[in-house]
Short mmCIF file of C-alpha atoms in Angstrom, two decimals:
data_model
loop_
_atom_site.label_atom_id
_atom_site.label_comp_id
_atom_site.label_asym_id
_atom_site.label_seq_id
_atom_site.Cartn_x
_atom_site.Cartn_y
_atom_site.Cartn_z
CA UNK I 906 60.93 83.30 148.15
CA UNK I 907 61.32 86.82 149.25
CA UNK I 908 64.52 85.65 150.96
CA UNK I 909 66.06 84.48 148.33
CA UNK I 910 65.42 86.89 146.22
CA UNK I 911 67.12 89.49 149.04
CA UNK I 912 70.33 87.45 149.17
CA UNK I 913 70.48 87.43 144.71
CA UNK I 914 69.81 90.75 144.35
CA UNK I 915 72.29 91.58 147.68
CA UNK I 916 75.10 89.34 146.22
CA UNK I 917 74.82 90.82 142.31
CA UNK I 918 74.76 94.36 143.80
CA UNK I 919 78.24 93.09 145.57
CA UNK I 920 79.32 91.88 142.35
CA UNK I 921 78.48 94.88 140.48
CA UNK I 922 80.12 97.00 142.96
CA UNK I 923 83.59 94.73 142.90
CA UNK I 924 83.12 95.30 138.90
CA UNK I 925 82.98 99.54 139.41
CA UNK I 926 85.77 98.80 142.05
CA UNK I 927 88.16 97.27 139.33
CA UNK I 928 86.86 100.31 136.64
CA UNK I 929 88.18 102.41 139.04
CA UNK I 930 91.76 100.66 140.19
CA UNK I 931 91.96 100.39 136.23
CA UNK I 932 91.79 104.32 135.87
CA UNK I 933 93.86 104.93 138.46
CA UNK I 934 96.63 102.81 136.93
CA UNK I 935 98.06 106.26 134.20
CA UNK I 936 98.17 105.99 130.94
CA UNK I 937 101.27 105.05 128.75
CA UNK I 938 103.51 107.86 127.42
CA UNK I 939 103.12 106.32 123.60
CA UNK I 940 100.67 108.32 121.70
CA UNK I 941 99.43 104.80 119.49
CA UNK I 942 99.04 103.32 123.14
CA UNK I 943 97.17 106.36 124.43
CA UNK I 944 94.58 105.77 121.47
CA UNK I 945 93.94 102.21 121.84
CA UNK I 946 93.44 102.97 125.80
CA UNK I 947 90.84 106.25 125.43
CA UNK I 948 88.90 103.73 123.13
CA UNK I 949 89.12 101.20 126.02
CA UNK I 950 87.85 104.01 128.70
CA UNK I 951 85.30 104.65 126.57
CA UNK I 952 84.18 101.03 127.28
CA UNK I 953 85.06 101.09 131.21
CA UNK I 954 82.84 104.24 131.18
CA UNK I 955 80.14 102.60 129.81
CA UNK I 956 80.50 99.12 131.59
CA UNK I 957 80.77 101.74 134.71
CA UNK I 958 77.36 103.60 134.15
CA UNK I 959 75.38 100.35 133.45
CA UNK I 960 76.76 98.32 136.74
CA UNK I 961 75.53 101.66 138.73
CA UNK I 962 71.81 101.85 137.00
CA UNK I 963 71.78 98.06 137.99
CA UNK I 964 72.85 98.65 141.23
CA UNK I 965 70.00 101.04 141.85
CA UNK I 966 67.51 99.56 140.11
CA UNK I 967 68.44 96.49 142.66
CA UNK I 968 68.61 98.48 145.50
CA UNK I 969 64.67 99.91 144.78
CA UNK I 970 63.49 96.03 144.52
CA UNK I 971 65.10 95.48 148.08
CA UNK I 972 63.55 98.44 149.41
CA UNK I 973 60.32 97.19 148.32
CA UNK I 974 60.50 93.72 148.88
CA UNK I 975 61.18 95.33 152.77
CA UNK I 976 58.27 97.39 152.50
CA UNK I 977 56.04 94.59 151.37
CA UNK I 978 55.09 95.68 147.60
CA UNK I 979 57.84 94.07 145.43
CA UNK I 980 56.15 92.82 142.17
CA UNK I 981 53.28 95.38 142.68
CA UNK I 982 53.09 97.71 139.30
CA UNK I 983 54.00 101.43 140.29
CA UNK I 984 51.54 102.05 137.48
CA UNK I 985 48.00 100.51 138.11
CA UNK I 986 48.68 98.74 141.60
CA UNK I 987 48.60 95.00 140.12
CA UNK I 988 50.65 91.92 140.44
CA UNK I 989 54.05 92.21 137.91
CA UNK I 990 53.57 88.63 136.09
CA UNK I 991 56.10 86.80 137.56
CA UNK I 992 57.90 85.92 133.96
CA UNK I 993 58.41 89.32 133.65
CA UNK I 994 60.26 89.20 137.09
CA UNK I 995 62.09 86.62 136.12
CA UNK I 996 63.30 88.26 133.14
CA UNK I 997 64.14 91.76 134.75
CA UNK I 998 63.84 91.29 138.57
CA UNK I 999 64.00 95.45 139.63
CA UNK I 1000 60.70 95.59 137.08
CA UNK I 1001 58.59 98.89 138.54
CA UNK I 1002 55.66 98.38 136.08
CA UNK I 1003 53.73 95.53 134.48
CA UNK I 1004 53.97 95.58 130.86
CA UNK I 1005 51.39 97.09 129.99
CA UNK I 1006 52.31 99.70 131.47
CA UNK I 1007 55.99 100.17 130.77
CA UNK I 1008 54.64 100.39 127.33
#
């Protein structure tokens, strides 16, 4: 179990990493020298910029669950020390705390 849960949270941190990747090359590209054109693509930045900041919380929060699924506590609640219920790692796999106490 613990092995497959390494190689799905290795292979979405790859994917999420290809997606900053393309944010980047995007960026990188300029910016067209027609002002209507410059507006459309700030707004569209604006979305790359957030798309950007929420593939690199994921790939931390993906990273911690590998580091403690090789120390040995994955699914154990930072919080009071017991067993995540494993719906709620279903649901959000990097989960710290049960949730009672992410409440």
């Amino acid at each position: 179990m613990t092995q497959e849960l390494k190689q799905q949270f290795t292979e979405r941190i790859i994917e999420l990493q290809q997606r900053v990747e393309a944010i980047h090359q995007d960026f990188a590209q300029g910016r067209d020298a027609d002002w209507s054109e410059q507006a459309g693509e700030r707004e569209n930045d604006e979305v790359l910029n957030a798309l950007e900041s929420e593939a690199k919380v994921e790939i931390q929060q993906l990273s911690l669950a590998l580091n403690k699924i090789k120390q040995g506590n994955y699914g154990i609640c930072e919080g009071c020390g017991e067993a995540i219920a494993p719906e709620r790692l279903n649901v959000q796999p990097a989960a710290i705390k049960c949730v009672q106490c992410a409440e």
